[in-house]
XYZ file of C-alpha atoms in Angstrom:
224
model
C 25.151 9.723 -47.835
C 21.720 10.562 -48.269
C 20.667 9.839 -44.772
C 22.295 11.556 -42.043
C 21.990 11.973 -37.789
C 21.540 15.505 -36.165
C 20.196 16.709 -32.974
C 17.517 19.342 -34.301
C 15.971 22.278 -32.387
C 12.096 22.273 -33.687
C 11.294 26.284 -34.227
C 8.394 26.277 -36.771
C 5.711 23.678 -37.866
C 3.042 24.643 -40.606
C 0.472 22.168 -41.542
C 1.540 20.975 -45.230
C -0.803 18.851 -47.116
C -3.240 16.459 -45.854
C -1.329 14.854 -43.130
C 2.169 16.067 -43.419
C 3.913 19.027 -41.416
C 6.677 21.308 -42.894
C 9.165 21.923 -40.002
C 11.976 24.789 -39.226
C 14.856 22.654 -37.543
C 18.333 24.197 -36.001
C 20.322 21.389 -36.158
C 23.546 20.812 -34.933
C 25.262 19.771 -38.145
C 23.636 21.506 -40.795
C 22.129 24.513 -38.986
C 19.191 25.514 -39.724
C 16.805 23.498 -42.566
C 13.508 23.474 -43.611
C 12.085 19.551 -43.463
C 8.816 17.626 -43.898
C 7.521 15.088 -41.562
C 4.995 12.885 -43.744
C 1.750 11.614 -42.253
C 2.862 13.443 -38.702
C -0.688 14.793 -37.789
C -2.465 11.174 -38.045
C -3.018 10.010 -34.534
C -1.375 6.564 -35.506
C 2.205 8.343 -36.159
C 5.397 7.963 -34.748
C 6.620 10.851 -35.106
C 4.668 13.077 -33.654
C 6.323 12.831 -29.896
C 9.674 13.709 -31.832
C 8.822 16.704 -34.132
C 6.671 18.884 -31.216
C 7.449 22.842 -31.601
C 10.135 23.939 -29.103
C 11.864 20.317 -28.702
C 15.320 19.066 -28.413
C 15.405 15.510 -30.280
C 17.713 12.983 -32.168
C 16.826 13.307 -35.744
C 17.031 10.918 -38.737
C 16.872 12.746 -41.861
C 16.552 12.005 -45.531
C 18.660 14.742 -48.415
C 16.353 15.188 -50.896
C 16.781 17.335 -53.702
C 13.999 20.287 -52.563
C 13.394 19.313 -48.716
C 14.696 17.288 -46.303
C 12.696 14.498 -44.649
C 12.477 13.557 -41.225
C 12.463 9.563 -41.359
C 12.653 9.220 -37.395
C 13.124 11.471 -34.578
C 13.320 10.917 -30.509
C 12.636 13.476 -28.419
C 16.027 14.490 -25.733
C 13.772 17.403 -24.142
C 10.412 18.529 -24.868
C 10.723 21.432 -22.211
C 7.086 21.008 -20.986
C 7.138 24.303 -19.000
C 6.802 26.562 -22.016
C 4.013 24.783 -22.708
C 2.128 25.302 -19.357
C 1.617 29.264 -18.772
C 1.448 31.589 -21.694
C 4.199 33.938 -20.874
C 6.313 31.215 -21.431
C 4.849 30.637 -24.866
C 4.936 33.842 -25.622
C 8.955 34.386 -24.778
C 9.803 31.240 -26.710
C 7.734 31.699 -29.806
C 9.605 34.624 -29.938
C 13.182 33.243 -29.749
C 11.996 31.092 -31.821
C 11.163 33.697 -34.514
C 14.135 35.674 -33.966
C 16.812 32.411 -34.453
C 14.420 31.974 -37.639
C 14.367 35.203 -39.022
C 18.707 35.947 -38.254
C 19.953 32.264 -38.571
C 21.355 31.636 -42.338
C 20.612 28.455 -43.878
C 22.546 25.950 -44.021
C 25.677 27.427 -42.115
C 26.757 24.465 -39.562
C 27.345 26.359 -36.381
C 28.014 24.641 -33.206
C 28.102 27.299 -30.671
C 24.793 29.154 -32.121
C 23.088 25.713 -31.544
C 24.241 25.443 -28.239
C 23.060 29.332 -27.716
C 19.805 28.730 -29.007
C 19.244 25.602 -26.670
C 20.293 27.143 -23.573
C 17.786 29.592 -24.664
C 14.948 27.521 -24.395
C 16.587 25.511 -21.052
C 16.797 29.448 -19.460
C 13.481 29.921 -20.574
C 12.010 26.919 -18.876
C 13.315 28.701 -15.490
C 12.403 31.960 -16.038
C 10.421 33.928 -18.626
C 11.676 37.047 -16.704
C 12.229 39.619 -19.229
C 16.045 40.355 -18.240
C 16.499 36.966 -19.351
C 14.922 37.483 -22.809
C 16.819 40.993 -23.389
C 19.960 38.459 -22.307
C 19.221 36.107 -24.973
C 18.609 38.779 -27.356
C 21.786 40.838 -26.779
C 23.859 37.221 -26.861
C 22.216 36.116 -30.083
C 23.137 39.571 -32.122
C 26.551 40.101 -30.662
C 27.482 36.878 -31.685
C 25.884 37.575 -35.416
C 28.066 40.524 -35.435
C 25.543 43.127 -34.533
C 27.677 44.132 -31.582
C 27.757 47.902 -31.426
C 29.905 50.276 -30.031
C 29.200 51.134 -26.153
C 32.512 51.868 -24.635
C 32.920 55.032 -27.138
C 31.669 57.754 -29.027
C 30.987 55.924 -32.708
C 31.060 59.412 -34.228
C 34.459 61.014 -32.856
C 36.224 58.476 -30.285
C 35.807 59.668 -27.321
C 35.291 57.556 -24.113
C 31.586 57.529 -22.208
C 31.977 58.062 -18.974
C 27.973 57.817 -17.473
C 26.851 60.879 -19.436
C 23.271 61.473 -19.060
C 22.273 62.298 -22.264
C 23.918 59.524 -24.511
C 22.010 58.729 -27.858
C 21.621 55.005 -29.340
C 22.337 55.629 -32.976
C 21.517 52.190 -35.304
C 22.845 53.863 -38.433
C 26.483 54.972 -37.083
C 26.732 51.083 -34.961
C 26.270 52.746 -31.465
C 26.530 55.157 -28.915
C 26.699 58.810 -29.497
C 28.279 61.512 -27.237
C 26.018 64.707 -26.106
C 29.375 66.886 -28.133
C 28.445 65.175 -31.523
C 26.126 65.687 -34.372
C 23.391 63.163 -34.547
C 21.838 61.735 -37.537
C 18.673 63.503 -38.363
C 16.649 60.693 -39.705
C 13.173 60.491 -37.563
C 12.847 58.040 -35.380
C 16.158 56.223 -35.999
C 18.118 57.773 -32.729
C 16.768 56.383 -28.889
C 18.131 58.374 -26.084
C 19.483 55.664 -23.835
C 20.675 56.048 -19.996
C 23.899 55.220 -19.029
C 22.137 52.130 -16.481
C 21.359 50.161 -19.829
C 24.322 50.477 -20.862
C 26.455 49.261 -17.790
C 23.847 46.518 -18.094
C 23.881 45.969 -21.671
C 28.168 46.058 -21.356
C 27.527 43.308 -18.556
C 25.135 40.591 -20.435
C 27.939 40.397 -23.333
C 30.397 39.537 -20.387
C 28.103 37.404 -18.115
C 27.749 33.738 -18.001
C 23.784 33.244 -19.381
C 23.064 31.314 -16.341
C 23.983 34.655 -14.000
C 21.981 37.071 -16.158
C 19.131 36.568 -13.835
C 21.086 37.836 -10.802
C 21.191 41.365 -12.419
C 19.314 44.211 -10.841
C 17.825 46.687 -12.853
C 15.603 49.215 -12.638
C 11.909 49.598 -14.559
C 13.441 52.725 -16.506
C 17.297 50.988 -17.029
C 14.615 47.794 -18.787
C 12.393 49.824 -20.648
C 15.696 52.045 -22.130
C 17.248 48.544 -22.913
C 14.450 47.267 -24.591
């Protein structure tokens, strides 16, 4: 079938032509696609309330052989709010970027949809950013970037609130104070044993508790 039915998640849109936009859709069947929307930016289209940046909508879509084409589209949820106060913007432009630039293409993948939406219904509630280190922390353990916190990655041993633990993204995670540490520049962030109780917690935690945790200006800037 050359048409086909998918709720899309509308990440990108880049002006394309005269009158056309090129759009970066997650969708729920197909995952994430690059599609054009002919003739979207003339003021007498129909398409245009169903292809906005940031919107949840019912897509119609055409297979062609380079790109895709969005044929009709209703919008489900155009979550206004991260439209009305630019910190809201800001946060999700940047989920936004980040599903684009770690989301394969073309990999169907139900429960990163359904991630990536309650991202942007979280979002709409808060643009605190415990929330956004939530979604970010969510979104890479479940692309397998899930490092080690409950050990030391270099010998074993268990952490137990050490001060001086070291955040190592070449070993895959936490390194004790006993243990050499890799001497590249720049690569190893000394990391206090608050954002790591914290960090241990989001993988746990329901998204829709995250903004109950309490955490200190230092615990947040070490988790960032």
């Amino acid at each position: 079938m050359k048409n086909y039915q998918t709720e899309a998640l509308v990440l990108r849109s880049r002006k394309y032509l005269e009158a056309d936009c090129l759009l970066t859709l997650l969708t729920r069947e197909r995952g994430k696609l690059t599609a054009i929307a002919k003739g979207v930016r003339k003021s007498s289209s129909k398409l245009r309330g169903g292809v906005q940046v940031f919107s949840h909508n019912d897509m119609l879509l055409y297979h062609g052989r380079n790109l895709d084409t969005v044929t009709q589209s209703q919008c489900i949820e155009a979550f206004t709010p991260l439209q009305e106060s630019l910190p809201a913007l800001a946060a999700a432009n940047y989920w936004s970027e980040l599903l684009d630039s770690l989301v394969p293409e073309r990999e169907k993948d139900v429960r990163l949809f359904q991630l990536a939406l309650a991202g942007f219904h979280l979002m709409c509630l808060s643009v605190s950013k415990i929330i956004v280190l939530g979604l970010e922390i969510k979104l890479l353990a479940y692309l397998g970037y899930k490092p080690c916190l409950n050990s030391c990655v270099v010998c074993g041993s268990p952490l137990q609130g050490e001060e001086k633990l070291v955040f190592s993204p070449g070993q895959g995670g936490l390194v004790c104070p006993q243990c050499p540490k890799e001497q590249e520049p720049g690569r190893n962030l000394p990391i206090n044993p608050e954002a790591v109780q914290v960090w241990q917690q989001m993988l746990k935690m329901d998204l829709s508790k995250l903004q109950r945790l309490r955490v200190s200006e230092r615990g947040l800037a070490a988790l960032e």
